[in-house]
Amino acid sequence: MLTLRSARFNKAVTVAVRGLASISFRDSYGAFIGGKEVFPKNGATFNVEDPATGKHLCKVASVNKDTVNQACLVAQEVYQSGKWSRSDVRERARVLNKIAVDLRANINDLAEMEVAQTGRAVREMKAQLGRLPEWFEYFAALIRTHEGTVPPFFGPYVNYVKRVPLGVCGLLTPWNHPLLIAIKKIAPAIACGNSIVLKPSELAPVSVLELAALCSRAGLPDGVLNVLPGLGPEAGQAICSNEFVRKVDLTGGTPTGRAVGAAAGANLAAVITELGGKAPMLIFEDADIDQAVNGAAFATFVASGQTCIMGARVLVHHSKYEVFMKKLTDKALRIRLGDPFDVTTQMGPVISGNSRKRISGLVDRAKKEGAHVFCGADIPSMQPPFDKGYYYAPTVLGVDTKMEIWREEVFGPVVVAIPFRDEAEAVRLANDSPFGLAAAIWTKDVMRAHRVADQMDVGIVWINDHHRNDPSSPWGGQKHSGVGRENGVSALHEYTQTRSVVVRTDDSKWDWFEQPNARYS
Ligand code: NDP
């Protein structure tokens, strides 16, 4: 049983975050179920900390399987009521547009909340969150303009095909872009009429809880969007195996993708997975080298390297290798680490002590395997209170393809470099990875740009750029980087299924058993 409380989220202030930030955290947060904040009866919580200082920010309810099952029932009941799932698309579009307006009005507060939970630099978070309303606006427009089909059915029939919602969708989201990734899934899912149970990462759940309350205030019916903070193996698995959940959409690591796919498969629920990456950046001899260095530094070090499509491997034509590596190293050494709330800070910490340990482990093993350290590869010394944070220096390594770090995702501010002799070798090296999420090609030769893009075993290619994303543009990977696509018409298809209606237009009498020549199909 849940102890339902009627309290809506508000800005009750208990823990002030330091520095320039105006945001504050409450002592504790519950789950958000059926439009209400809910504290599970067993009182289980986890702590959320500020990775820049290691300081405690707040406690958040940790839901168990029983609470997940009750939330799924709430989501299923509202879905079956038709209140949202069968509502007029104009009404759904109106609510999505209102969410976009309210989100825009709250961007600064939400961005600062994300800075406090993730340690990402405030400049980055404000720029990223400033675009989030576009996802609600895009999917509001898409459902208003999307049309069904009328396939050429045989005989005296009209066959019209509509897209209808799936039911309850389980969303599992990570900590690196807590709101961006949640919204990439929430906007299409609700636009299409589904109900949602969403488990945010235990490391950064609060902004997603605030978003759910904002959606509710904007008119999303209670129970359509439920947020269940908790642990992956318990709450996440319970979502995957709940009988009402018809689709699971995960952004996370590749091992999590396998666990989620197995549980959802056993439940006969469909799956979308956006997983890890090891994106190559191919720098050809005719590229604008200064711009390519700027682009590669942006690709690698933004978000402290904690993005799935980060520039993880830089492949440079041998004739430009030395000059490129010198410029990239100089640039990495100039990156300002510090208080993420300071607008002049260029890179914050990584998310946790465990994450930093994993990064150092991979880099230390690469050094033992003979990697050349151009810069970084250590824990920088920081002034208090940031000496307790999880900072790691921007790191550039020269490697070979036999090293572990060539293949493994680091998920930190580390790029590995290798020279190539010709285009064929560049393509072979770029595709030499278990992952296939994204790649960047730096060249001024338009024919080469498209020829090489065509040979990349990845879902996203940038030419002379990196990291660019739009609600209309399909997003997802090949190989171990996942299954399915976010964004665009692909997301509308992911969050709907077809219903085919076959209408007889000939009103002459027919009887299969009395007419030997009657047509069967
Ligand atoms: P995780 O895979 O650890 O977690 C993702 C989410 O899944 C979290 O909510 C997590 O809960 C939950 N989870 C963990 N284990 C299970 C399980 N057994 N069953 C169900 N749910 C589970 O990823 P991170 O949060 O560490 O995020 C980093 C990863 O995400 C990187 O590998 C990165 O490449 C990938 N990523 C991919 C993107 C893409 O678009 N392809 C974009 C961004 C990141 P809990 O909080 O308890 O761990």
XYZ file of C-alpha atoms and ligand atoms in Angstrom:
569
model
C 0.000 0.000 0.000
C 1.147 3.501 -0.742
C 0.891 6.400 1.640
C -0.587 8.813 -0.871
C -0.058 12.454 -0.083
C -1.735 15.210 -1.983
C 1.216 17.599 -1.856
C 2.231 18.913 -5.274
C 5.853 19.741 -5.821
C 6.722 23.235 -4.750
C 9.858 25.185 -4.046
C 9.976 24.551 -0.271
C 13.566 25.465 0.487
C 15.749 23.388 2.727
C 19.184 22.909 1.186
C 20.649 25.912 -0.597
C 23.183 25.184 -3.304
C 26.311 27.306 -3.189
C 27.516 30.080 -5.419
C 25.589 31.826 -8.128
C 22.728 29.356 -8.065
C 19.271 30.400 -6.981
C 17.961 26.848 -6.853
C 17.446 24.915 -3.631
C 16.551 21.352 -2.834
C 13.972 20.069 -0.405
C 15.110 17.593 2.265
C 13.357 14.727 0.588
C 11.400 13.861 -2.536
C 8.867 11.109 -3.086
C 7.829 9.327 -6.243
C 5.233 11.000 -8.505
C 2.300 8.656 -9.069
C -1.225 9.486 -10.210
C -0.454 13.224 -10.081
C 0.631 13.097 -6.427
C 3.854 12.929 -4.536
C 4.017 9.510 -2.935
C 6.291 8.245 -0.162
C 6.395 4.432 -0.171
C 5.463 2.944 3.201
C 8.748 1.148 3.842
C 10.501 4.553 3.936
C 13.417 3.421 1.753
C 15.442 6.326 0.339
C 18.746 7.009 -1.380
C 20.911 10.095 -1.154
C 21.649 12.442 -4.026
C 24.974 14.254 -3.834
C 26.696 17.162 -5.554
C 29.574 15.586 -7.526
C 31.510 18.872 -7.513
C 31.888 18.824 -3.718
C 30.657 15.406 -2.579
C 28.059 17.196 -0.414
C 24.622 15.761 0.295
C 21.818 17.454 -1.665
C 18.664 15.553 -0.697
C 17.055 12.186 -0.059
C 14.798 10.559 -2.633
C 12.310 7.718 -2.160
C 13.578 4.415 -3.508
C 10.581 2.506 -4.836
C 10.334 -1.276 -4.710
C 8.517 -3.775 -6.923
C 5.179 -3.313 -5.097
C 5.203 0.437 -5.686
C 6.204 -0.076 -9.332
C 3.302 -2.476 -9.805
C 0.850 -0.039 -8.223
C 2.104 2.788 -10.433
C 1.769 0.565 -13.520
C -1.839 -0.163 -12.491
C -2.521 3.575 -12.156
C -0.991 4.132 -15.617
C -2.996 1.265 -17.111
C -6.276 2.473 -15.600
C -5.858 5.985 -16.957
C -4.855 4.531 -20.331
C -7.970 2.364 -20.453
C -10.201 5.230 -19.345
C -9.405 6.877 -22.701
C -9.116 10.261 -20.936
C -5.788 10.836 -22.678
C -5.280 7.843 -24.976
C -8.472 8.520 -26.966
C -8.565 12.278 -26.514
C -8.755 14.563 -29.549
C -5.259 15.144 -30.964
C -5.951 18.887 -30.817
C -6.335 18.593 -27.037
C -3.133 16.564 -26.712
C -1.262 19.073 -28.886
C -2.620 21.942 -26.747
C -1.295 20.327 -23.535
C 2.109 19.607 -25.104
C 2.391 23.221 -26.246
C 1.448 24.427 -22.737
C 4.149 22.162 -21.257
C 6.627 23.762 -23.682
C 5.631 27.268 -22.527
C 5.898 26.360 -18.822
C 9.179 24.555 -19.364
C 10.628 27.624 -21.080
C 9.592 29.749 -18.103
C 11.390 27.385 -15.689
C 14.542 26.612 -17.672
C 16.925 28.492 -15.408
C 15.774 26.770 -12.216
C 15.764 23.350 -13.840
C 19.187 23.929 -15.409
C 20.669 24.864 -12.035
C 19.094 21.784 -10.495
C 20.773 19.686 -13.190
C 24.109 21.425 -12.552
C 23.870 20.591 -8.838
C 23.001 16.922 -9.464
C 25.377 16.207 -12.350
C 28.252 18.685 -11.877
C 27.954 19.747 -15.511
C 28.952 23.338 -16.257
C 26.063 25.810 -16.008
C 26.785 27.240 -19.469
C 26.255 23.781 -20.970
C 23.110 23.011 -19.029
C 21.431 26.314 -19.854
C 22.248 25.884 -23.534
C 20.996 22.298 -23.560
C 17.820 22.855 -21.557
C 16.960 25.973 -23.555
C 16.118 23.678 -26.492
C 13.985 21.151 -24.601
C 10.612 22.857 -25.195
C 11.203 22.199 -28.907
C 10.591 18.462 -28.340
C 7.085 19.102 -27.008
C 6.365 21.601 -29.796
C 7.654 19.272 -32.501
C 5.592 16.267 -31.381
C 2.516 18.473 -30.846
C 2.863 19.538 -34.487
C 3.603 16.004 -35.688
C 0.453 14.450 -34.208
C -1.654 17.290 -35.644
C -0.282 16.678 -39.143
C 0.341 12.936 -39.200
C -1.956 11.036 -41.593
C -2.856 7.372 -41.872
C -2.579 5.283 -45.038
C -4.939 3.504 -47.417
C -3.105 0.491 -48.871
C -4.268 -0.983 -52.243
C -6.363 -3.831 -50.836
C -7.818 -6.407 -53.292
C -11.469 -6.433 -54.369
C -14.405 -4.366 -53.100
C -12.709 -3.158 -49.959
C -11.242 -0.003 -48.519
C -8.427 -0.600 -46.045
C -7.502 2.335 -43.877
C -4.628 2.126 -41.426
C -4.423 4.307 -38.338
C -1.652 4.536 -35.819
C -2.859 3.988 -32.246
C -1.019 4.152 -28.912
C 0.679 1.153 -27.294
C -0.514 1.407 -23.700
C 1.811 1.755 -20.708
C 5.417 2.510 -21.671
C 8.339 1.991 -19.268
C 11.115 4.569 -19.661
C 14.525 4.029 -18.029
C 16.794 7.057 -18.180
C 20.412 7.851 -17.210
C 22.053 10.667 -15.252
C 24.190 12.365 -17.896
C 21.398 14.411 -19.529
C 18.573 13.764 -17.035
C 15.962 16.045 -18.615
C 17.046 15.919 -22.258
C 16.877 12.137 -22.418
C 13.655 11.929 -20.379
C 11.992 14.517 -22.644
C 13.175 12.827 -25.859
C 11.079 9.868 -24.724
C 8.211 11.564 -22.834
C 7.236 14.003 -25.618
C 6.554 11.378 -28.335
C 5.112 8.871 -25.856
C 2.439 11.244 -24.511
C 1.829 12.910 -27.886
C 0.812 9.472 -29.177
C -1.564 8.893 -26.232
C 0.437 6.444 -24.111
C 0.798 6.385 -20.329
C 4.269 6.342 -18.797
C 6.131 4.874 -15.844
C 9.596 6.439 -15.851
C 12.552 5.471 -13.678
C 15.195 8.205 -13.668
C 18.776 7.474 -12.652
C 19.258 7.262 -8.899
C 22.132 9.753 -9.331
C 20.039 12.601 -10.769
C 16.291 12.062 -10.332
C 15.071 15.408 -8.967
C 14.734 17.516 -12.122
C 12.722 14.706 -13.735
C 10.370 14.652 -10.724
C 9.964 18.423 -11.069
C 9.213 17.988 -14.782
C 6.420 15.500 -14.006
C 4.818 18.017 -11.634
C 5.169 20.736 -14.280
C 3.436 18.530 -16.885
C 0.644 17.839 -14.423
C 0.129 21.562 -13.742
C 0.065 22.167 -17.512
C -2.940 19.862 -17.851
C -1.577 16.358 -18.412
C -4.159 14.096 -16.728
C -3.098 12.449 -13.456
C -1.549 9.035 -13.965
C -0.366 9.630 -17.551
C 3.200 10.410 -16.420
C 4.457 8.634 -13.299
C 8.049 8.985 -12.080
C 9.495 6.191 -9.942
C 12.946 6.880 -8.511
C 14.659 3.678 -7.456
C 17.437 1.264 -8.221
C 17.880 -0.310 -11.635
C 18.016 -3.985 -10.649
C 14.898 -3.591 -8.472
C 12.616 -0.795 -9.752
C 13.967 -0.901 -13.336
C 13.568 -4.667 -13.637
C 10.086 -4.500 -12.078
C 9.046 -2.054 -14.828
C 10.404 -4.368 -17.564
C 8.456 -7.346 -16.251
C 5.169 -5.661 -15.319
C 2.234 -7.190 -17.201
C 0.821 -3.801 -18.298
C 4.075 -2.488 -19.775
C 3.959 -2.822 -23.593
C 7.198 -1.079 -24.453
C 10.442 -0.406 -22.594
C 12.642 2.469 -23.744
C 16.104 2.567 -22.147
C 19.011 4.941 -22.508
C 21.912 3.471 -20.605
C 24.969 1.272 -20.750
C 25.241 -1.766 -23.032
C 25.186 -4.321 -20.132
C 21.977 -2.672 -18.872
C 20.599 -2.921 -22.417
C 21.089 -6.688 -22.358
C 19.411 -7.072 -18.916
C 16.496 -4.856 -19.946
C 16.084 -6.568 -23.325
C 15.988 -10.004 -21.669
C 13.387 -8.995 -19.056
C 11.207 -7.113 -21.545
C 11.487 -10.009 -24.011
C 10.250 -12.469 -21.393
C 7.321 -10.074 -20.842
C 6.697 -9.844 -24.630
C 7.129 -6.077 -24.368
C 8.837 -4.255 -27.250
C 12.183 -2.557 -26.600
C 14.084 0.531 -27.709
C 17.639 0.823 -26.404
C 19.994 3.776 -26.792
C 23.281 2.453 -25.449
C 26.989 3.153 -25.342
C 29.320 4.457 -28.030
C 32.940 5.013 -29.030
C 32.500 7.641 -31.735
C 35.388 8.098 -34.177
C 36.363 11.542 -35.515
C 38.082 11.242 -38.900
C 40.391 14.179 -39.625
C 41.439 14.212 -43.292
C 44.487 16.026 -44.584
C 42.383 18.713 -46.310
C 40.352 19.604 -43.176
C 40.517 23.062 -41.620
C 42.822 21.880 -38.852
C 42.116 24.683 -36.350
C 38.370 24.178 -36.723
C 38.767 20.394 -36.490
C 40.728 20.823 -33.245
C 37.975 23.053 -31.839
C 35.363 20.542 -32.952
C 37.226 17.562 -31.526
C 37.726 19.310 -28.163
C 34.006 20.155 -28.069
C 33.139 16.570 -29.029
C 35.339 15.067 -26.329
C 35.243 17.356 -23.312
C 31.728 18.812 -23.224
C 29.814 17.187 -20.327
C 33.217 15.963 -19.073
C 33.043 13.407 -21.875
C 29.960 11.788 -20.365
C 27.815 11.529 -23.471
C 27.169 8.457 -25.563
C 28.197 10.211 -28.794
C 31.285 11.924 -27.347
C 34.364 12.047 -29.602
C 36.177 9.052 -28.128
C 38.633 8.174 -30.913
C 40.404 10.684 -33.110
C 41.828 9.306 -36.373
C 44.162 11.782 -38.071
C 45.817 11.640 -41.495
C 49.505 10.887 -40.803
C 50.644 14.084 -42.581
C 48.692 16.216 -40.077
C 48.973 13.991 -36.987
C 51.766 15.891 -35.262
C 50.324 19.365 -35.767
C 46.790 18.247 -34.901
C 47.873 16.487 -31.689
C 49.924 19.487 -30.558
C 46.980 21.854 -31.053
C 44.483 19.464 -29.427
C 46.799 18.981 -26.443
C 47.284 22.745 -26.020
C 43.534 23.212 -26.134
C 42.859 20.423 -23.593
C 45.450 21.912 -21.224
C 43.660 25.298 -21.357
C 40.217 23.905 -20.359
C 39.145 25.574 -17.101
C 37.995 23.093 -14.448
C 36.130 24.365 -11.421
C 32.813 25.257 -9.846
C 30.144 24.159 -12.346
C 27.978 27.097 -11.202
C 30.632 29.575 -12.324
C 29.792 30.724 -15.860
C 33.477 30.792 -16.753
C 33.993 27.121 -15.838
C 34.438 24.976 -18.939
C 34.438 21.501 -17.409
C 33.016 20.128 -14.175
C 33.634 16.830 -12.394
C 32.466 13.406 -13.507
C 29.339 12.039 -11.890
C 30.666 9.960 -8.979
C 33.609 8.441 -7.184
C 32.841 5.075 -8.803
C 32.796 6.604 -12.247
C 36.134 8.361 -11.694
C 37.627 5.099 -10.422
C 36.505 3.354 -13.606
C 37.971 6.131 -15.798
C 41.327 6.123 -13.957
C 41.433 2.331 -14.133
C 41.022 2.332 -17.917
C 43.593 5.119 -18.389
C 46.103 3.505 -16.002
C 45.799 0.182 -17.805
C 46.275 1.969 -21.158
C 49.483 3.547 -19.796
C 50.720 0.089 -18.761
C 49.914 -1.178 -22.269
C 52.167 1.584 -23.655
C 49.773 4.455 -24.444
C 51.470 7.823 -24.972
C 50.100 10.519 -22.632
C 49.785 13.834 -24.502
C 48.100 15.392 -21.453
C 45.976 14.594 -18.401
C 45.681 10.983 -17.242
C 45.445 12.126 -13.633
C 43.253 13.608 -10.931
C 43.802 17.383 -10.852
C 44.369 19.188 -7.565
C 41.406 21.452 -6.833
C 40.761 24.188 -4.265
C 38.303 23.422 -1.412
C 35.434 22.562 -1.514
C 36.115 21.103 -4.981
C 38.968 18.954 -3.656
C 36.170 16.621 -2.491
C 34.612 16.549 -5.957
C 35.176 13.930 -8.664
C 37.309 15.882 -11.119
C 39.427 14.171 -13.769
C 41.843 16.029 -16.046
C 41.072 16.364 -19.784
C 43.094 13.492 -21.209
C 44.572 12.840 -24.651
C 46.298 9.508 -25.316
C 48.146 8.088 -28.308
C 47.186 4.405 -28.597
C 47.153 1.349 -30.826
C 44.197 -0.853 -31.721
C 45.257 -3.737 -29.475
C 44.687 -1.739 -26.290
C 41.595 -2.181 -24.146
C 40.912 1.574 -24.254
C 40.577 1.489 -28.058
C 37.395 -0.596 -27.692
C 35.933 0.083 -24.214
C 33.663 3.044 -23.568
C 35.364 5.302 -20.966
C 32.464 7.713 -20.347
C 34.807 10.442 -19.162
C 37.016 13.244 -20.591
C 39.399 10.948 -22.455
C 40.159 10.767 -26.172
C 42.446 8.237 -27.818
C 44.328 9.084 -31.021
C 45.776 7.113 -33.895
C 47.202 8.186 -37.313
C 45.978 6.691 -40.629
C 47.624 6.520 -44.055
C 44.674 6.696 -46.449
C 40.889 6.850 -46.681
C 40.451 3.061 -46.716
C 42.441 2.713 -43.506
C 40.488 5.567 -41.882
C 37.198 3.802 -42.683
C 38.497 0.458 -41.390
C 39.705 2.003 -38.123
C 36.462 3.956 -37.638
C 34.389 0.777 -37.994
C 36.731 -1.261 -35.785
C 34.440 -1.072 -32.751
C 31.691 -3.110 -31.121
C 29.686 0.140 -30.995
C 28.023 1.967 -33.879
C 26.353 5.096 -32.590
C 27.972 8.145 -34.225
C 30.944 9.395 -36.248
C 32.312 12.764 -37.358
C 34.133 13.434 -40.635
C 36.323 16.513 -41.022
C 37.172 17.336 -44.654
C 36.581 20.089 -47.207
C 36.166 17.571 -50.044
C 32.418 17.223 -50.539
C 32.696 13.961 -52.489
C 34.904 12.346 -49.873
C 32.602 13.551 -47.080
C 29.574 11.723 -48.498
C 31.563 8.707 -49.715
C 33.020 8.149 -46.240
C 29.703 8.893 -44.477
C 28.162 6.118 -46.567
C 30.687 3.616 -45.227
C 30.266 4.366 -41.517
C 28.572 1.544 -39.542
C 26.769 4.035 -37.300
C 23.343 5.640 -36.880
C 24.461 9.308 -36.874
C 27.204 11.048 -38.918
C 28.252 14.686 -38.662
C 30.331 16.297 -41.382
C 32.588 19.088 -40.075
C 30.750 19.134 -36.732
C 29.712 17.017 -33.752
C 26.929 16.572 -31.142
C 24.196 18.355 -33.171
C 20.706 17.077 -32.471
C 17.164 18.105 -33.369
C 13.729 16.739 -32.401
C 13.103 15.971 -36.089
C 16.318 14.010 -36.703
C 16.459 10.221 -36.078
C 18.784 9.303 -33.197
C 20.120 5.858 -32.365
C 22.814 3.340 -33.114
C 23.855 0.109 -34.774
C 25.693 -2.927 -33.342
C 26.073 -2.750 -29.526
C 24.877 0.865 -29.465
C 21.240 -0.125 -29.426
C 18.008 -0.921 -31.165
C 15.393 1.542 -32.466
C 15.383 5.304 -32.946
C 14.460 8.396 -30.980
C 13.227 11.674 -32.520
C 11.333 12.458 -35.692
C 8.695 10.372 -37.425
C 10.651 7.289 -36.259
C 9.712 8.107 -32.643
C 6.058 8.504 -33.616
C 6.232 5.018 -35.133
C 8.060 3.647 -32.067
C 5.291 4.905 -29.769
C 2.341 3.770 -31.883
C 1.176 0.607 -33.590
C -0.947 0.210 -36.693
C -4.618 -0.662 -36.654
C -5.791 -1.868 -40.036
C -9.526 -1.495 -40.730
C -10.908 -3.370 -43.778
C -14.288 -2.118 -45.018
C -16.424 -4.018 -47.560
C -17.957 -1.635 -50.102
C -19.967 -4.157 -52.203
C -23.393 -4.723 -50.612
C -24.352 -7.797 -52.734
C -25.147 -10.900 -50.646
C -22.478 -13.536 -50.261
C -22.215 -16.900 -48.501
C -18.922 -18.765 -48.396
C -20.594 -22.183 -47.890
C -23.151 -21.834 -50.675
C -20.981 -20.183 -53.348
C -18.214 -22.595 -54.487
C -16.445 -19.811 -56.468
C -16.382 -17.301 -53.622
C -13.018 -15.651 -53.241
C -11.142 -16.433 -50.030
C -8.292 -13.943 -50.141
P 22.988 2.658 -16.717
O 22.893 1.645 -17.774
O 23.691 2.314 -15.472
O 21.508 3.136 -16.256
C 20.513 3.644 -17.111
C 19.165 3.490 -16.403
O 18.826 2.093 -16.342
C 19.176 3.980 -14.945
O 17.916 4.491 -14.614
C 19.481 2.693 -14.197
O 19.129 2.707 -12.836
C 18.654 1.698 -14.975
N 19.131 0.328 -14.781
C 20.371 -0.091 -14.414
N 20.403 -1.462 -14.347
C 19.158 -1.895 -14.680
C 18.556 -3.187 -14.800
N 19.224 -4.308 -14.564
N 17.255 -3.247 -15.164
C 16.547 -2.119 -15.421
N 17.062 -0.872 -15.304
C 18.352 -0.756 -14.951
O 23.588 3.936 -17.432
P 24.126 5.266 -16.787
O 23.056 5.942 -15.991
O 25.412 4.982 -16.109
O 24.368 6.129 -18.134
C 25.516 6.009 -18.868
C 25.333 5.092 -20.073
O 24.272 5.546 -20.901
C 26.571 5.092 -20.942
O 26.972 3.796 -21.278
C 26.136 5.848 -22.204
O 26.832 5.525 -23.346
C 24.679 5.563 -22.271
N 24.006 6.664 -22.971
C 23.504 6.444 -24.235
C 22.893 7.471 -24.951
C 22.318 7.238 -26.330
O 21.555 8.074 -26.813
N 22.627 6.134 -26.997
C 22.795 8.822 -24.395
C 23.341 8.930 -23.063
C 23.913 7.872 -22.395
P 20.257 3.117 -11.720
O 20.132 4.588 -11.597
O 19.906 2.403 -10.485
O 21.574 2.692 -12.268
